[in-house]
PDB file of C-alpha atoms in Angstrom:
ATOM      1  CA  MET A 253     -15.119  40.426 -40.320  1.00  0.00           C
ATOM      2  CA  PHE A 254     -18.247  38.372 -39.475  1.00  0.00           C
ATOM      3  CA  ASP A 255     -19.711  41.280 -37.476  1.00  0.00           C
ATOM      4  CA  ARG A 256     -23.271  40.482 -38.610  1.00  0.00           C
ATOM      5  CA  LEU A 257     -22.910  36.925 -37.300  1.00  0.00           C
ATOM      6  CA  ARG A 258     -21.593  38.177 -33.954  1.00  0.00           C
ATOM      7  CA  LYS A 259     -24.613  40.481 -33.645  1.00  0.00           C
ATOM      8  CA  ARG A 260     -26.844  37.416 -34.140  1.00  0.00           C
ATOM      9  CA  GLY A 261     -25.150  35.542 -31.301  1.00  0.00           C
ATOM     10  CA  PHE A 262     -22.508  33.576 -33.182  1.00  0.00           C
ATOM     11  CA  GLU A 263     -19.135  33.225 -31.554  1.00  0.00           C
ATOM     12  CA  VAL A 264     -16.408  33.656 -34.153  1.00  0.00           C
ATOM     13  CA  GLU A 265     -12.833  32.724 -33.401  1.00  0.00           C
ATOM     14  CA  PHE A 266      -9.807  32.858 -35.679  1.00  0.00           C
ATOM     15  CA  ARG A 267      -6.848  30.524 -35.279  1.00  0.00           C
ATOM     16  CA  SER A 268      -3.492  30.351 -36.962  1.00  0.00           C
ATOM     17  CA  HIS A 269      -3.618  32.647 -39.994  1.00  0.00           C
ATOM     18  CA  ALA A 270      -7.317  32.229 -40.756  1.00  0.00           C
ATOM     19  CA  GLN A 271      -8.219  35.894 -40.452  1.00  0.00           C
ATOM     20  CA  ALA A 272      -5.340  36.986 -42.694  1.00  0.00           C
ATOM     21  CA  ILE A 273      -6.132  34.308 -45.272  1.00  0.00           C
ATOM     22  CA  LEU A 274      -9.815  35.205 -45.432  1.00  0.00           C
ATOM     23  CA  SER A 275      -9.469  38.991 -45.214  1.00  0.00           C
ATOM     24  CA  VAL A 276      -6.556  39.362 -47.647  1.00  0.00           C
ATOM     25  CA  ASP A 277      -6.787  36.438 -50.072  1.00  0.00           C
ATOM     26  CA  PHE A 278     -10.489  35.562 -49.911  1.00  0.00           C
ATOM     27  CA  PRO A 279     -12.629  38.526 -48.800  1.00  0.00           C
ATOM     28  CA  GLU A 280     -15.427  37.389 -51.133  1.00  0.00           C
ATOM     29  CA  VAL A 281     -15.490  33.995 -49.383  1.00  0.00           C
ATOM     30  CA  ALA A 282     -15.836  35.569 -45.949  1.00  0.00           C
ATOM     31  CA  GLU A 283     -18.725  37.739 -47.194  1.00  0.00           C
ATOM     32  CA  GLN A 284     -20.417  34.817 -48.914  1.00  0.00           C
ATOM     33  CA  LEU A 285     -20.111  32.533 -45.867  1.00  0.00           C
ATOM     34  CA  GLU A 286     -21.405  35.264 -43.587  1.00  0.00           C
ATOM     35  CA  SER A 287     -24.424  35.833 -45.839  1.00  0.00           C
ATOM     36  CA  VAL A 288     -25.227  32.115 -46.090  1.00  0.00           C
ATOM     37  CA  LEU A 289     -24.869  31.543 -42.333  1.00  0.00           C
ATOM     38  CA  GLU A 290     -26.807  34.702 -41.511  1.00  0.00           C
ATOM     39  CA  ALA A 291     -29.733  33.461 -43.613  1.00  0.00           C
ATOM     40  CA  SER A 292     -29.601  29.966 -42.070  1.00  0.00           C
ATOM     41  CA  THR A 293     -31.977  28.970 -39.319  1.00  0.00           C
ATOM     42  CA  ILE A 294     -32.214  25.927 -37.090  1.00  0.00           C
ATOM     43  CA  PRO A 295     -35.557  25.654 -35.305  1.00  0.00           C
ATOM     44  CA  ILE A 296     -35.370  24.364 -31.732  1.00  0.00           C
ATOM     45  CA  GLU A 297     -37.422  21.318 -32.757  1.00  0.00           C
ATOM     46  CA  GLU A 298     -34.569  20.210 -34.999  1.00  0.00           C
ATOM     47  CA  ILE A 299     -32.021  20.651 -32.225  1.00  0.00           C
ATOM     48  CA  ILE A 300     -33.888  18.572 -29.663  1.00  0.00           C
ATOM     49  CA  GLY A 301     -35.228  16.035 -32.178  1.00  0.00           C
ATOM     50  CA  SER A 302     -33.804  12.553 -32.526  1.00  0.00           C
ATOM     51  CA  GLY A 303     -30.682  11.915 -34.533  1.00  0.00           C
ATOM     52  CA  GLY A 304     -30.115   9.757 -37.538  1.00  0.00           C
ATOM     53  CA  GLY A 305     -29.044  11.048 -40.890  1.00  0.00           C
ATOM     54  CA  GLU A 306     -28.455  14.569 -42.019  1.00  0.00           C
ATOM     55  CA  THR A 307     -30.527  17.210 -40.241  1.00  0.00           C
ATOM     56  CA  LYS A 308     -32.882  19.509 -42.102  1.00  0.00           C
ATOM     57  CA  GLY A 309     -30.788  22.505 -41.012  1.00  0.00           C
ATOM     58  CA  THR A 310     -27.671  20.963 -42.510  1.00  0.00           C
ATOM     59  CA  GLN A 311     -29.591  20.132 -45.698  1.00  0.00           C
ATOM     60  CA  ARG A 312     -30.744  23.756 -45.981  1.00  0.00           C
ATOM     61  CA  LEU A 313     -27.201  24.999 -45.448  1.00  0.00           C
ATOM     62  CA  ARG A 314     -25.838  22.575 -48.060  1.00  0.00           C
ATOM     63  CA  ARG A 315     -28.427  23.768 -50.598  1.00  0.00           C
ATOM     64  CA  ALA A 316     -27.620  27.423 -49.848  1.00  0.00           C
ATOM     65  CA  LEU A 317     -23.917  26.809 -50.446  1.00  0.00           C
ATOM     66  CA  ALA A 318     -24.621  24.764 -53.586  1.00  0.00           C
ATOM     67  CA  ALA A 319     -26.574  27.752 -54.915  1.00  0.00           C
ATOM     68  CA  HIS A 320     -23.267  29.674 -54.669  1.00  0.00           C
ATOM     69  CA  GLU A 321     -21.447  26.967 -56.676  1.00  0.00           C
ATOM     70  CA  TRP A 322     -19.838  25.133 -53.759  1.00  0.00           C
ATOM     71  CA  ARG A 323     -19.584  21.529 -55.000  1.00  0.00           C
ATOM     72  CA  LYS A 324     -18.589  18.199 -53.448  1.00  0.00           C
ATOM     73  CA  HIS A 325     -15.080  17.099 -54.410  1.00  0.00           C
ATOM     74  CA  ASN A 326     -12.842  14.124 -53.737  1.00  0.00           C
ATOM     75  CA  PHE A 327      -9.195  15.102 -53.249  1.00  0.00           C
ATOM     76  CA  VAL A 328      -6.580  12.406 -53.862  1.00  0.00           C
ATOM     77  CA  VAL A 329      -3.026  12.802 -52.577  1.00  0.00           C
ATOM     78  CA  GLN A 330      -0.607  10.314 -54.107  1.00  0.00           C
ATOM     79  CA  ARG A 331       2.988   9.446 -53.362  1.00  0.00           C
ATOM     80  CA  ILE A 332       4.751   8.416 -56.556  1.00  0.00           C
ATOM     81  CA  ILE A 333       8.357   7.239 -56.509  1.00  0.00           C
ATOM     82  CA  ASP A 334      10.101   6.791 -59.845  1.00  0.00           C
ATOM     83  CA  GLY A 335       6.777   6.692 -61.615  1.00  0.00           C
ATOM     84  CA  VAL A 336       5.280   4.022 -59.323  1.00  0.00           C
ATOM     85  CA  GLN A 337       2.415   4.919 -57.014  1.00  0.00           C
ATOM     86  CA  ARG A 338       3.379   3.809 -53.500  1.00  0.00           C
ATOM     87  CA  GLU A 339       0.396   5.104 -51.563  1.00  0.00           C
ATOM     88  CA  ALA A 340      -2.637   7.292 -52.002  1.00  0.00           C
ATOM     89  CA  GLN A 341      -5.172   8.863 -49.684  1.00  0.00           C
ATOM     90  CA  SER A 342      -8.451  10.428 -50.642  1.00  0.00           C
ATOM     91  CA  HIS A 343     -10.748  12.721 -48.750  1.00  0.00           C
ATOM     92  CA  GLU A 344     -14.185  13.834 -49.860  1.00  0.00           C
ATOM     93  CA  ILE A 345     -14.993  17.436 -48.983  1.00  0.00           C
ATOM     94  CA  ASP A 346     -18.614  18.580 -48.878  1.00  0.00           C
ATOM     95  CA  HIS A 347     -18.156  21.963 -50.551  1.00  0.00           C
ATOM     96  CA  VAL A 348     -15.240  23.122 -52.696  1.00  0.00           C
ATOM     97  CA  ARG A 349     -14.926  26.226 -54.797  1.00  0.00           C
ATOM     98  CA  THR A 350     -12.024  27.725 -56.706  1.00  0.00           C
ATOM     99  CA  PHE A 351     -11.441  31.470 -56.665  1.00  0.00           C
ATOM    100  CA  ASN A 352      -8.759  33.605 -58.312  1.00  0.00           C
ATOM    101  CA  ALA A 353      -6.578  33.378 -55.173  1.00  0.00           C
ATOM    102  CA  GLY A 354      -6.917  29.600 -54.769  1.00  0.00           C
ATOM    103  CA  THR A 355      -9.276  26.851 -53.694  1.00  0.00           C
ATOM    104  CA  ILE A 356     -11.396  26.823 -50.540  1.00  0.00           C
ATOM    105  CA  ALA A 357     -12.908  23.652 -49.102  1.00  0.00           C
ATOM    106  CA  LEU A 358     -15.741  23.782 -46.580  1.00  0.00           C
ATOM    107  CA  GLU A 359     -16.960  20.933 -44.357  1.00  0.00           C
ATOM    108  CA  ILE A 360     -20.297  21.058 -42.577  1.00  0.00           C
ATOM    109  CA  GLU A 361     -20.940  18.816 -39.604  1.00  0.00           C
ATOM    110  CA  TRP A 362     -23.813  18.653 -37.154  1.00  0.00           C
ATOM    111  CA  ASN A 363     -23.243  17.186 -33.714  1.00  0.00           C
ATOM    112  CA  ASN A 364     -25.965  17.639 -31.119  1.00  0.00           C
ATOM    113  CA  LYS A 365     -23.879  15.983 -28.397  1.00  0.00           C
ATOM    114  CA  VAL A 366     -20.943  18.410 -28.408  1.00  0.00           C
ATOM    115  CA  HIS A 367     -21.921  22.051 -28.030  1.00  0.00           C
ATOM    116  CA  SER A 368     -18.865  23.496 -29.681  1.00  0.00           C
ATOM    117  CA  SER A 369     -17.604  23.549 -33.185  1.00  0.00           C
ATOM    118  CA  ILE A 370     -14.318  22.879 -34.878  1.00  0.00           C
ATOM    119  CA  ALA A 371     -13.139  24.222 -38.174  1.00  0.00           C
ATOM    120  CA  THR A 372     -10.134  22.931 -39.985  1.00  0.00           C
ATOM    121  CA  SER A 373      -7.828  24.112 -42.682  1.00  0.00           C
ATOM    122  CA  ARG A 374      -6.978  21.252 -45.013  1.00  0.00           C
ATOM    123  CA  THR A 375      -3.609  21.212 -46.653  1.00  0.00           C
ATOM    124  CA  SER A 376      -2.079  18.293 -48.478  1.00  0.00           C
ATOM    125  CA  ARG A 377      -0.329  17.285 -45.246  1.00  0.00           C
ATOM    126  CA  ASP A 378      -2.586  17.915 -42.268  1.00  0.00           C
ATOM    127  CA  PHE A 379      -5.546  19.576 -40.605  1.00  0.00           C
ATOM    128  CA  ILE A 380      -5.044  22.863 -38.740  1.00  0.00           C
ATOM    129  CA  PRO A 381      -7.728  24.503 -36.528  1.00  0.00           C
ATOM    130  CA  MET A 382      -9.046  27.554 -38.339  1.00  0.00           C
ATOM    131  CA  VAL A 383     -12.436  29.298 -38.111  1.00  0.00           C
ATOM    132  CA  PRO A 384     -15.034  27.938 -35.702  1.00  0.00           C
ATOM    133  CA  PHE A 385     -18.549  29.310 -35.852  1.00  0.00           C
ATOM    134  CA  ARG A 386     -20.814  28.620 -32.899  1.00  0.00           C
ATOM    135  CA  SER A 387     -24.279  29.864 -32.060  1.00  0.00           C
ATOM    136  CA  VAL A 388     -25.984  29.672 -28.691  1.00  0.00           C
ATOM    137  CA  SER A 389     -28.824  27.665 -30.214  1.00  0.00           C
ATOM    138  CA  SER A 390     -26.853  25.168 -32.262  1.00  0.00           C
ATOM    139  CA  SER A 391     -23.761  23.065 -32.501  1.00  0.00           C
ATOM    140  CA  LEU A 392     -23.301  23.594 -36.217  1.00  0.00           C
ATOM    141  CA  GLU A 393     -19.753  22.971 -37.367  1.00  0.00           C
ATOM    142  CA  GLU A 394     -18.230  24.874 -40.262  1.00  0.00           C
ATOM    143  CA  ALA A 395     -14.882  24.223 -41.775  1.00  0.00           C
ATOM    144  CA  ALA A 396     -13.257  26.620 -44.168  1.00  0.00           C
ATOM    145  CA  CYS A 397     -10.131  25.404 -45.849  1.00  0.00           C
ATOM    146  CA  LYS A 398      -7.544  26.879 -48.143  1.00  0.00           C
ATOM    147  CA  LEU A 399      -5.794  24.433 -50.431  1.00  0.00           C
ATOM    148  CA  ARG A 400      -2.732  25.357 -52.437  1.00  0.00           C
TER     149      ARG A 400
END
């Protein structure tokens, strides 16, 4: 899994049950993410350029995922006791797509100050480290999430 990315210099690490989740329940997601990331480029000028706002590389990656029907979504988790809402939290996720096996949420973050990446699995209760992608030439963060 993700062999083409490794050949291009990406470091791919699986945590918790990420590999099992992607390979068994969502093999089409793993293939799609690999294809999108493999086609993505970040010129050195964008890496060393000044900050402020969303980078062009991140914009290109967002458009590539949107072309595969990954849409922004706001998840709301509510605690209702005897029909009365007691609390609610919402979290907007950059890219969400539902497949036959369930829903995957993907966050994209760019941080040129930290040269590592963190991926998280979002459940209704917490965040769990999952699938970091890191390239020698970028600090692009990917987050793949399975929601039940």
